[in-house]
Each structure stands twice: as structure tokens, then as C-alpha cells.
Amino acid sequence: MTTSAAQQSDWLRRFHPTPQARMRLVCFPHAGGSASYYFPMSAALSPAVEVVSVQYPGRQDRRKEPCIDDIGELADRIDAELRAGQAGAGVPVAFFGHSMGAVLAFEVALRVEQRGGPGPVRVFASGRRAPSRFRPGAVHQQSDAVLIEEMRRLGGTDSRWLQNEELMAVVLPVLRSDYRAVERYRSGPDRVIDAPITVLTGDADPHTSAEEAQAWSGHTRGDFALSTFSGGHFFLEQHQAAVTGTVTEALGPLLER
């Protein structure tokens, strides 16, 4: 990926551009999240690893664009943007996704591998059960009050923001669209990628049990690793240094090469 290509893309953000990076890590935000969520990770991994963060439509500087409420369509669009931006540009690429972003990281990896391109060297799936582990849910059909309560239950959002009606008027339609996408997502146990998978999970995450996190092992032909942290759905905010360390350790052999 060239600097100009990344700067011109509405979909891809580089907070610490590093042309000499030995690895690029494409990061996929959670439901309701935005590219800037990965600014701290970008700062921590630079300059050895350059973070390329995905910006979905409907948020921040793309807030006037309609949201995409289908995981398949989102994955197709992101895959096309990564190809157009030449995400690898001669260096290995890894994927990191949290919650809904973990599903998208997996789906984009599938698309890259199926078309015969060089796939990600590793996929990090954070805060999400395996694609084949379905739980029925209809949060996207509920009232705004229920959506706000869901945000409060999962954490990761300042409670003062949840009381800001003007801000919630902007955030809730995006969150509802993302929940619609991920709650309607289905994937069978036969959908497998070649890339090794590292799963990161919180031991008190209401959306992912230990068994559901372990089940990611059935979706890779490569090696599998599971790292469990204390905390709920947004455990990575409490363990930023440890999460970064897990990523660095997993990518270490590739970086040394």
C-alpha cells in the first residue's frame, strides 16, 4: 500500500504512516466503533508494525454515508479496498478484529484466500465467539433505551456519553445497523481459512463463553492460540499493553524474518 493510496481511501486510515514497516496490521472495529479506536494500538506497534484501520460508512467523517447492514457486503467492500490500496505492498499483512470486527476479519480473510491472493499471515479474533457458534438475538429491533442499556452492559462507553441525547441521536442509528448486520450473520463449521488464528477473550464477556472462543480452532487449517484476559467484552481497554504484547509475540517470528 502506498502512502497516497491510504490517504485517499475513505475506508483505510493510517495514524502513524510507516513506509519502512516490516508488517501491516489491518484492524476492524466493533459494532458502533470507528477507525480511531485503534489509534493506541497503532502508536504502540509503530514503527515495526504499521496499523491500517478500517473506517466503516456512517461514522465520524463518513457519517453522511449510509451504513451497510450486511456482513457479506461489508466484507466484499473492504476486500476490494484492500486490493485497490495494495495492503501488503511487499510486506506481510495480519488482521485484527474486535467483536463484529472479528467476524469481518475472518470473512475478508476468506475472500482473499478464495481468490488466490496472499492471505493474512495471522488473524486475531478478539471479543467474539467462533463464526459457527450462533446465538439468536434481536437487539437491533429494540427501542433506543434497550440499545443504550446494551452499551452500558458491555462497557467501553463513557456513562456521561450515554446521557447525551444529541450524541446518542448520532450513535444509535449506526449501532442499530451494525447489530442488524452481526445478528443476521450465519456461518457454518465448514468455512475455514488457511491463516492461523489467535483468539483473545475476556473471562466475563457476556457475548462469548470459553467454549465459544475455543471453537475458533475449527475455522483454521493453521495453528491456533487462545489468550484469556480478566474482564468483560471490552477487556482490551483494561489490558492494552498485554493485548499489544500478545500481538507482538504472535507476529514476532515473522518480524524477525
PDB file of C-alpha atoms in Angstrom:
ATOM      1  CA  MET A   1       0.000   0.000   0.000  1.00  0.00           C
ATOM      2  CA  THR A   2       1.419   3.356  -0.926  1.00  0.00           C
ATOM      3  CA  THR A   3       1.046   6.396   1.303  1.00  0.00           C
ATOM      4  CA  SER A   4      -1.049   8.238  -1.258  1.00  0.00           C
ATOM      5  CA  ALA A   5      -3.396   5.287  -1.711  1.00  0.00           C
ATOM      6  CA  ALA A   6      -4.053   5.031   2.025  1.00  0.00           C
ATOM      7  CA  GLN A   7      -4.594   8.764   2.371  1.00  0.00           C
ATOM      8  CA  GLN A   8      -7.109   8.853  -0.499  1.00  0.00           C
ATOM      9  CA  SER A   9      -9.179   5.898   0.691  1.00  0.00           C
ATOM     10  CA  ASP A  10     -12.360   6.598   2.628  1.00  0.00           C
ATOM     11  CA  TRP A  11     -12.096   3.113   4.079  1.00  0.00           C
ATOM     12  CA  LEU A  12      -8.498   2.840   5.301  1.00  0.00           C
ATOM     13  CA  ARG A  13      -6.757   5.025   7.904  1.00  0.00           C
ATOM     14  CA  ARG A  14      -3.108   5.088   8.895  1.00  0.00           C
ATOM     15  CA  PHE A  15      -2.451   7.126  12.037  1.00  0.00           C
ATOM     16  CA  HIS A  16       1.310   6.502  12.030  1.00  0.00           C
ATOM     17  CA  PRO A  17       2.346   6.026   8.387  1.00  0.00           C
ATOM     18  CA  THR A  18       5.493   3.934   8.285  1.00  0.00           C
ATOM     19  CA  PRO A  19       6.675   3.060   4.756  1.00  0.00           C
ATOM     20  CA  GLN A  20       9.566   1.039   6.204  1.00  0.00           C
ATOM     21  CA  ALA A  21       7.307  -1.144   8.404  1.00  0.00           C
ATOM     22  CA  ARG A  22       8.074  -4.864   8.366  1.00  0.00           C
ATOM     23  CA  MET A  23       4.404  -5.811   8.848  1.00  0.00           C
ATOM     24  CA  ARG A  24       0.973  -4.267   8.346  1.00  0.00           C
ATOM     25  CA  LEU A  25      -1.907  -4.991  10.697  1.00  0.00           C
ATOM     26  CA  VAL A  26      -5.375  -4.307   9.280  1.00  0.00           C
ATOM     27  CA  CYS A  27      -7.760  -3.564  12.170  1.00  0.00           C
ATOM     28  CA  PHE A  28     -11.549  -3.967  12.055  1.00  0.00           C
ATOM     29  CA  PRO A  29     -13.647  -2.048  14.640  1.00  0.00           C
ATOM     30  CA  HIS A  30     -16.529  -3.368  16.730  1.00  0.00           C
ATOM     31  CA  ALA A  31     -20.235  -2.628  16.247  1.00  0.00           C
ATOM     32  CA  GLY A  32     -20.722   1.118  16.572  1.00  0.00           C
ATOM     33  CA  GLY A  33     -16.944   1.608  16.548  1.00  0.00           C
ATOM     34  CA  SER A  34     -14.712   3.627  14.263  1.00  0.00           C
ATOM     35  CA  ALA A  35     -11.179   3.553  12.903  1.00  0.00           C
ATOM     36  CA  SER A  36      -9.852   5.804  15.659  1.00  0.00           C
ATOM     37  CA  TYR A  37     -10.478   3.052  18.229  1.00  0.00           C
ATOM     38  CA  TYR A  38      -7.173   1.553  17.120  1.00  0.00           C
ATOM     39  CA  PHE A  39      -5.097   4.726  17.497  1.00  0.00           C
ATOM     40  CA  PRO A  40      -3.486   3.482  20.754  1.00  0.00           C
ATOM     41  CA  MET A  41      -2.584   0.145  19.158  1.00  0.00           C
ATOM     42  CA  SER A  42      -1.154   1.954  16.157  1.00  0.00           C
ATOM     43  CA  ALA A  43       1.042   4.086  18.396  1.00  0.00           C
ATOM     44  CA  ALA A  44       2.195   1.085  20.431  1.00  0.00           C
ATOM     45  CA  LEU A  45       3.139  -1.090  17.440  1.00  0.00           C
ATOM     46  CA  SER A  46       4.809   1.595  15.326  1.00  0.00           C
ATOM     47  CA  PRO A  47       7.302   1.617  13.634  1.00  0.00           C
ATOM     48  CA  ALA A  48       7.831  -2.146  13.241  1.00  0.00           C
ATOM     49  CA  VAL A  49       4.145  -2.764  12.531  1.00  0.00           C
ATOM     50  CA  GLU A  50       2.000  -0.248  10.675  1.00  0.00           C
ATOM     51  CA  VAL A  51      -1.676  -0.311  11.630  1.00  0.00           C
ATOM     52  CA  VAL A  52      -4.201   0.200   8.834  1.00  0.00           C
ATOM     53  CA  SER A  53      -7.576   0.804  10.488  1.00  0.00           C
ATOM     54  CA  VAL A  54     -10.849   0.304   8.625  1.00  0.00           C
ATOM     55  CA  GLN A  55     -13.428   3.094   8.692  1.00  0.00           C
ATOM     56  CA  TYR A  56     -16.940   1.784   8.033  1.00  0.00           C
ATOM     57  CA  PRO A  57     -19.507   4.108   6.405  1.00  0.00           C
ATOM     58  CA  GLY A  58     -21.862   6.064   8.644  1.00  0.00           C
ATOM     59  CA  ARG A  59     -19.451   7.229  11.355  1.00  0.00           C
ATOM     60  CA  GLN A  60     -17.105  10.117  12.101  1.00  0.00           C
ATOM     61  CA  ASP A  61     -16.017  11.721   8.820  1.00  0.00           C
ATOM     62  CA  ARG A  62     -18.220   9.227   6.909  1.00  0.00           C
ATOM     63  CA  ARG A  63     -21.322   9.964   8.984  1.00  0.00           C
ATOM     64  CA  LYS A  64     -23.291  11.274   5.990  1.00  0.00           C
ATOM     65  CA  GLU A  65     -22.888   7.980   4.139  1.00  0.00           C
ATOM     66  CA  PRO A  66     -25.474   5.229   4.634  1.00  0.00           C
ATOM     67  CA  CYS A  67     -24.426   2.365   6.895  1.00  0.00           C
ATOM     68  CA  ILE A  68     -24.052  -1.133   5.466  1.00  0.00           C
ATOM     69  CA  ASP A  69     -26.099  -3.598   7.490  1.00  0.00           C
ATOM     70  CA  ASP A  70     -24.877  -6.819   5.894  1.00  0.00           C
ATOM     71  CA  ILE A  71     -21.634  -8.562   6.894  1.00  0.00           C
ATOM     72  CA  GLY A  72     -21.153 -10.094   3.439  1.00  0.00           C
ATOM     73  CA  GLU A  73     -21.454  -6.765   1.660  1.00  0.00           C
ATOM     74  CA  LEU A  74     -19.172  -5.072   4.173  1.00  0.00           C
ATOM     75  CA  ALA A  75     -16.556  -7.801   3.723  1.00  0.00           C
ATOM     76  CA  ASP A  76     -16.785  -7.509  -0.067  1.00  0.00           C
ATOM     77  CA  ARG A  77     -16.279  -3.756   0.056  1.00  0.00           C
ATOM     78  CA  ILE A  78     -13.370  -3.945   2.477  1.00  0.00           C
ATOM     79  CA  ASP A  79     -11.711  -6.677   0.441  1.00  0.00           C
ATOM     80  CA  ALA A  80     -11.993  -4.515  -2.671  1.00  0.00           C
ATOM     81  CA  GLU A  81     -10.497  -1.516  -0.843  1.00  0.00           C
ATOM     82  CA  LEU A  82      -7.570  -3.551   0.452  1.00  0.00           C
ATOM     83  CA  ARG A  83      -6.875  -4.799  -3.054  1.00  0.00           C
ATOM     84  CA  ALA A  84      -7.079  -1.288  -4.505  1.00  0.00           C
ATOM     85  CA  GLY A  85      -4.766   0.008  -1.786  1.00  0.00           C
ATOM     86  CA  GLN A  86      -2.323  -2.880  -2.218  1.00  0.00           C
ATOM     87  CA  ALA A  87      -2.424  -3.501   1.541  1.00  0.00           C
ATOM     88  CA  GLY A  88       0.615  -5.758   1.536  1.00  0.00           C
ATOM     89  CA  ALA A  89       2.963  -3.756  -0.681  1.00  0.00           C
ATOM     90  CA  GLY A  90       5.690  -6.364  -0.291  1.00  0.00           C
ATOM     91  CA  VAL A  91       5.371  -6.936   3.462  1.00  0.00           C
ATOM     92  CA  PRO A  92       3.265  -9.496   5.371  1.00  0.00           C
ATOM     93  CA  VAL A  93      -0.245  -8.477   6.435  1.00  0.00           C
ATOM     94  CA  ALA A  94      -2.159  -9.629   9.527  1.00  0.00           C
ATOM     95  CA  PHE A  95      -5.767  -8.923  10.534  1.00  0.00           C
ATOM     96  CA  PHE A  96      -7.100  -7.870  13.954  1.00  0.00           C
ATOM     97  CA  GLY A  97     -10.809  -7.544  14.656  1.00  0.00           C
ATOM     98  CA  HIS A  98     -12.777  -6.965  17.835  1.00  0.00           C
ATOM     99  CA  SER A  99     -16.379  -8.185  18.256  1.00  0.00           C
ATOM    100  CA  MET A 100     -18.139  -7.542  14.916  1.00  0.00           C
ATOM    101  CA  GLY A 101     -14.693  -6.705  13.602  1.00  0.00           C
ATOM    102  CA  ALA A 102     -13.521 -10.264  14.326  1.00  0.00           C
ATOM    103  CA  VAL A 103     -16.272 -11.609  12.067  1.00  0.00           C
ATOM    104  CA  LEU A 104     -15.256  -9.172   9.331  1.00  0.00           C
ATOM    105  CA  ALA A 105     -11.566 -10.057   9.683  1.00  0.00           C
ATOM    106  CA  PHE A 106     -12.488 -13.717   9.187  1.00  0.00           C
ATOM    107  CA  GLU A 107     -14.788 -13.014   6.228  1.00  0.00           C
ATOM    108  CA  VAL A 108     -12.252 -10.788   4.467  1.00  0.00           C
ATOM    109  CA  ALA A 109      -9.527 -13.395   5.033  1.00  0.00           C
ATOM    110  CA  LEU A 110     -11.806 -15.979   3.407  1.00  0.00           C
ATOM    111  CA  ARG A 111     -12.290 -13.751   0.380  1.00  0.00           C
ATOM    112  CA  VAL A 112      -8.586 -13.061  -0.032  1.00  0.00           C
ATOM    113  CA  GLU A 113      -7.709 -16.752   0.172  1.00  0.00           C
ATOM    114  CA  GLN A 114     -10.540 -17.868  -2.115  1.00  0.00           C
ATOM    115  CA  ARG A 115      -9.392 -15.602  -4.931  1.00  0.00           C
ATOM    116  CA  GLY A 116      -5.853 -16.947  -4.602  1.00  0.00           C
ATOM    117  CA  GLY A 117      -4.228 -13.822  -3.242  1.00  0.00           C
ATOM    118  CA  PRO A 118      -1.658 -13.784  -0.465  1.00  0.00           C
ATOM    119  CA  GLY A 119      -3.818 -14.035   2.633  1.00  0.00           C
ATOM    120  CA  PRO A 120      -3.129 -12.665   6.097  1.00  0.00           C
ATOM    121  CA  VAL A 121      -0.278 -14.334   7.951  1.00  0.00           C
ATOM    122  CA  ARG A 122      -2.451 -14.423  11.090  1.00  0.00           C
ATOM    123  CA  VAL A 123      -5.940 -13.394  12.114  1.00  0.00           C
ATOM    124  CA  PHE A 124      -6.526 -12.031  15.624  1.00  0.00           C
ATOM    125  CA  ALA A 125     -10.166 -12.549  16.676  1.00  0.00           C
ATOM    126  CA  SER A 126     -10.989 -10.554  19.798  1.00  0.00           C
ATOM    127  CA  GLY A 127     -14.160 -10.478  21.859  1.00  0.00           C
ATOM    128  CA  ARG A 128     -16.248 -12.706  19.601  1.00  0.00           C
ATOM    129  CA  ARG A 129     -17.452 -16.287  19.555  1.00  0.00           C
ATOM    130  CA  ALA A 130     -16.498 -18.517  16.616  1.00  0.00           C
ATOM    131  CA  PRO A 131     -18.383 -17.864  13.346  1.00  0.00           C
ATOM    132  CA  SER A 132     -20.197 -21.205  13.605  1.00  0.00           C
ATOM    133  CA  ARG A 133     -21.432 -20.509  17.156  1.00  0.00           C
ATOM    134  CA  PHE A 134     -24.773 -18.776  16.618  1.00  0.00           C
ATOM    135  CA  ARG A 135     -26.804 -17.087  19.334  1.00  0.00           C
ATOM    136  CA  PRO A 136     -30.246 -15.734  18.439  1.00  0.00           C
ATOM    137  CA  GLY A 137     -30.562 -12.020  19.060  1.00  0.00           C
ATOM    138  CA  ALA A 138     -32.766  -9.107  18.078  1.00  0.00           C
ATOM    139  CA  VAL A 139     -31.220  -6.105  19.824  1.00  0.00           C
ATOM    140  CA  HIS A 140     -31.375  -4.209  16.524  1.00  0.00           C
ATOM    141  CA  GLN A 141     -35.176  -4.422  16.655  1.00  0.00           C
ATOM    142  CA  GLN A 142     -35.439  -2.995  20.150  1.00  0.00           C
ATOM    143  CA  SER A 143     -36.005   0.560  21.364  1.00  0.00           C
ATOM    144  CA  ASP A 144     -33.294   3.178  21.749  1.00  0.00           C
ATOM    145  CA  ALA A 145     -33.479   2.676  25.511  1.00  0.00           C
ATOM    146  CA  VAL A 146     -32.646  -1.008  25.095  1.00  0.00           C
ATOM    147  CA  LEU A 147     -29.703  -0.171  22.818  1.00  0.00           C
ATOM    148  CA  ILE A 148     -28.354   2.293  25.373  1.00  0.00           C
ATOM    149  CA  GLU A 149     -28.707  -0.312  28.111  1.00  0.00           C
ATOM    150  CA  GLU A 150     -26.797  -2.788  25.930  1.00  0.00           C
ATOM    151  CA  MET A 151     -23.964  -0.254  25.579  1.00  0.00           C
ATOM    152  CA  ARG A 152     -23.955   0.250  29.349  1.00  0.00           C
ATOM    153  CA  ARG A 153     -23.919  -3.518  29.980  1.00  0.00           C
ATOM    154  CA  LEU A 154     -20.975  -4.170  27.676  1.00  0.00           C
ATOM    155  CA  GLY A 155     -18.913  -1.187  28.837  1.00  0.00           C
ATOM    156  CA  GLY A 156     -16.448   0.588  26.596  1.00  0.00           C
ATOM    157  CA  THR A 157     -18.574   3.772  26.529  1.00  0.00           C
ATOM    158  CA  ASP A 158     -18.307   6.646  28.994  1.00  0.00           C
ATOM    159  CA  SER A 159     -21.532   6.744  31.011  1.00  0.00           C
ATOM    160  CA  ARG A 160     -21.704  10.534  30.512  1.00  0.00           C
ATOM    161  CA  TRP A 161     -21.936   9.986  26.753  1.00  0.00           C
ATOM    162  CA  LEU A 162     -24.873   7.630  27.236  1.00  0.00           C
ATOM    163  CA  GLN A 163     -26.763  10.508  28.861  1.00  0.00           C
ATOM    164  CA  ASN A 164     -26.029  12.912  25.990  1.00  0.00           C
ATOM    165  CA  GLU A 165     -29.185  12.864  23.854  1.00  0.00           C
ATOM    166  CA  GLU A 166     -27.588  14.744  20.955  1.00  0.00           C
ATOM    167  CA  LEU A 167     -24.676  12.324  20.789  1.00  0.00           C
ATOM    168  CA  MET A 168     -26.920   9.280  21.123  1.00  0.00           C
ATOM    169  CA  ALA A 169     -29.040  10.546  18.223  1.00  0.00           C
ATOM    170  CA  VAL A 170     -25.921  10.189  16.062  1.00  0.00           C
ATOM    171  CA  VAL A 171     -24.567   6.965  17.551  1.00  0.00           C
ATOM    172  CA  LEU A 172     -27.686   4.808  17.900  1.00  0.00           C
ATOM    173  CA  PRO A 173     -28.607   4.504  14.189  1.00  0.00           C
ATOM    174  CA  VAL A 174     -25.049   3.337  13.473  1.00  0.00           C
ATOM    175  CA  LEU A 175     -25.102   0.869  16.355  1.00  0.00           C
ATOM    176  CA  ARG A 176     -28.528  -0.451  15.308  1.00  0.00           C
ATOM    177  CA  SER A 177     -27.300  -1.013  11.750  1.00  0.00           C
ATOM    178  CA  ASP A 178     -24.186  -2.844  12.944  1.00  0.00           C
ATOM    179  CA  TYR A 179     -26.220  -5.031  15.293  1.00  0.00           C
ATOM    180  CA  ARG A 180     -28.581  -5.827  12.431  1.00  0.00           C
ATOM    181  CA  ALA A 181     -25.589  -6.942  10.363  1.00  0.00           C
ATOM    182  CA  VAL A 182     -23.967  -9.136  13.001  1.00  0.00           C
ATOM    183  CA  GLU A 183     -27.200 -10.598  14.410  1.00  0.00           C
ATOM    184  CA  ARG A 184     -28.241 -11.777  10.929  1.00  0.00           C
ATOM    185  CA  TYR A 185     -24.800 -13.237  10.201  1.00  0.00           C
ATOM    186  CA  ARG A 186     -24.571 -17.002   9.716  1.00  0.00           C
ATOM    187  CA  SER A 187     -21.543 -19.196   9.067  1.00  0.00           C
ATOM    188  CA  GLY A 188     -21.165 -22.961   9.006  1.00  0.00           C
ATOM    189  CA  PRO A 189     -18.401 -25.032  10.645  1.00  0.00           C
ATOM    190  CA  ASP A 190     -17.038 -25.937   7.207  1.00  0.00           C
ATOM    191  CA  ARG A 191     -15.849 -22.389   6.483  1.00  0.00           C
ATOM    192  CA  VAL A 192     -12.132 -22.494   7.221  1.00  0.00           C
ATOM    193  CA  ILE A 193      -9.140 -20.271   6.458  1.00  0.00           C
ATOM    194  CA  ASP A 194      -5.501 -21.218   5.996  1.00  0.00           C
ATOM    195  CA  ALA A 195      -4.301 -18.370   8.184  1.00  0.00           C
ATOM    196  CA  PRO A 196      -3.537 -19.256  11.808  1.00  0.00           C
ATOM    197  CA  ILE A 197      -5.892 -17.712  14.346  1.00  0.00           C
ATOM    198  CA  THR A 198      -5.186 -16.136  17.718  1.00  0.00           C
ATOM    199  CA  VAL A 199      -8.287 -15.563  19.838  1.00  0.00           C
ATOM    200  CA  LEU A 200      -8.407 -13.006  22.628  1.00  0.00           C
ATOM    201  CA  THR A 201     -11.322 -13.163  25.053  1.00  0.00           C
ATOM    202  CA  GLY A 202     -12.493 -11.755  28.362  1.00  0.00           C
ATOM    203  CA  ASP A 203     -13.350 -14.239  31.100  1.00  0.00           C
ATOM    204  CA  ALA A 204     -16.521 -12.293  31.934  1.00  0.00           C
ATOM    205  CA  ASP A 205     -17.653 -11.412  28.401  1.00  0.00           C
ATOM    206  CA  PRO A 206     -21.444 -11.950  28.244  1.00  0.00           C
ATOM    207  CA  HIS A 207     -21.248 -12.435  24.463  1.00  0.00           C
ATOM    208  CA  THR A 208     -18.549 -15.141  24.373  1.00  0.00           C
ATOM    209  CA  SER A 209     -18.099 -18.214  26.552  1.00  0.00           C
ATOM    210  CA  ALA A 210     -14.802 -20.093  26.875  1.00  0.00           C
ATOM    211  CA  GLU A 211     -16.189 -22.893  24.673  1.00  0.00           C
ATOM    212  CA  GLU A 212     -17.367 -20.445  22.026  1.00  0.00           C
ATOM    213  CA  ALA A 213     -13.943 -18.801  21.948  1.00  0.00           C
ATOM    214  CA  GLN A 214     -12.164 -22.168  21.703  1.00  0.00           C
ATOM    215  CA  ALA A 215     -14.426 -23.109  18.783  1.00  0.00           C
ATOM    216  CA  TRP A 216     -12.453 -20.722  16.547  1.00  0.00           C
ATOM    217  CA  SER A 217      -9.897 -23.552  16.365  1.00  0.00           C
ATOM    218  CA  GLY A 218     -12.213 -25.339  13.940  1.00  0.00           C
ATOM    219  CA  HIS A 219     -12.075 -22.441  11.482  1.00  0.00           C
ATOM    220  CA  THR A 220      -8.366 -22.569  10.661  1.00  0.00           C
ATOM    221  CA  ARG A 221      -6.070 -25.053   8.931  1.00  0.00           C
ATOM    222  CA  GLY A 222      -3.146 -23.353  10.640  1.00  0.00           C
ATOM    223  CA  ASP A 223      -2.156 -23.187  14.274  1.00  0.00           C
ATOM    224  CA  PHE A 224      -4.459 -21.819  16.947  1.00  0.00           C
ATOM    225  CA  ALA A 225      -3.842 -19.896  20.147  1.00  0.00           C
ATOM    226  CA  LEU A 226      -6.212 -18.639  22.828  1.00  0.00           C
ATOM    227  CA  SER A 227      -5.423 -15.834  25.269  1.00  0.00           C
ATOM    228  CA  THR A 228      -7.876 -15.155  28.095  1.00  0.00           C
ATOM    229  CA  PHE A 229      -7.917 -11.845  29.970  1.00  0.00           C
ATOM    230  CA  SER A 230      -9.829 -10.721  33.027  1.00  0.00           C
ATOM    231  CA  GLY A 231     -12.780  -8.501  32.233  1.00  0.00           C
ATOM    232  CA  GLY A 232     -15.846  -8.225  30.063  1.00  0.00           C
ATOM    233  CA  HIS A 233     -16.500  -7.501  26.425  1.00  0.00           C
ATOM    234  CA  PHE A 234     -14.085  -4.582  26.246  1.00  0.00           C
ATOM    235  CA  PHE A 235     -11.323  -6.275  28.242  1.00  0.00           C
ATOM    236  CA  LEU A 236      -8.728  -4.934  25.798  1.00  0.00           C
ATOM    237  CA  GLU A 237      -9.188  -1.427  27.179  1.00  0.00           C
ATOM    238  CA  GLN A 238      -8.096  -2.667  30.614  1.00  0.00           C
ATOM    239  CA  HIS A 239      -5.198  -4.662  29.182  1.00  0.00           C
ATOM    240  CA  GLN A 240      -3.861  -2.536  26.330  1.00  0.00           C
ATOM    241  CA  ALA A 241      -0.215  -3.364  26.990  1.00  0.00           C
ATOM    242  CA  ALA A 242      -0.917  -7.095  27.375  1.00  0.00           C
ATOM    243  CA  VAL A 243      -3.027  -7.190  24.210  1.00  0.00           C
ATOM    244  CA  THR A 244      -0.303  -5.401  22.262  1.00  0.00           C
ATOM    245  CA  GLY A 245       2.194  -7.845  23.724  1.00  0.00           C
ATOM    246  CA  THR A 246       0.096 -10.796  22.558  1.00  0.00           C
ATOM    247  CA  VAL A 247       0.025  -9.372  19.029  1.00  0.00           C
ATOM    248  CA  THR A 248       3.758  -8.652  19.037  1.00  0.00           C
ATOM    249  CA  GLU A 249       4.616 -12.098  20.368  1.00  0.00           C
ATOM    250  CA  ALA A 250       2.478 -13.856  17.763  1.00  0.00           C
ATOM    251  CA  LEU A 251       3.965 -11.807  14.926  1.00  0.00           C
ATOM    252  CA  GLY A 252       7.498 -11.890  16.347  1.00  0.00           C
ATOM    253  CA  PRO A 253       8.940 -14.714  14.204  1.00  0.00           C
ATOM    254  CA  LEU A 254       7.637 -13.028  11.057  1.00  0.00           C
ATOM    255  CA  LEU A 255       9.043  -9.672  12.099  1.00  0.00           C
ATOM    256  CA  GLU A 256      12.439 -11.216  12.738  1.00  0.00           C
ATOM    257  CA  ARG A 257      12.450 -12.698   9.260  1.00  0.00           C
TER     258      ARG A 257
END
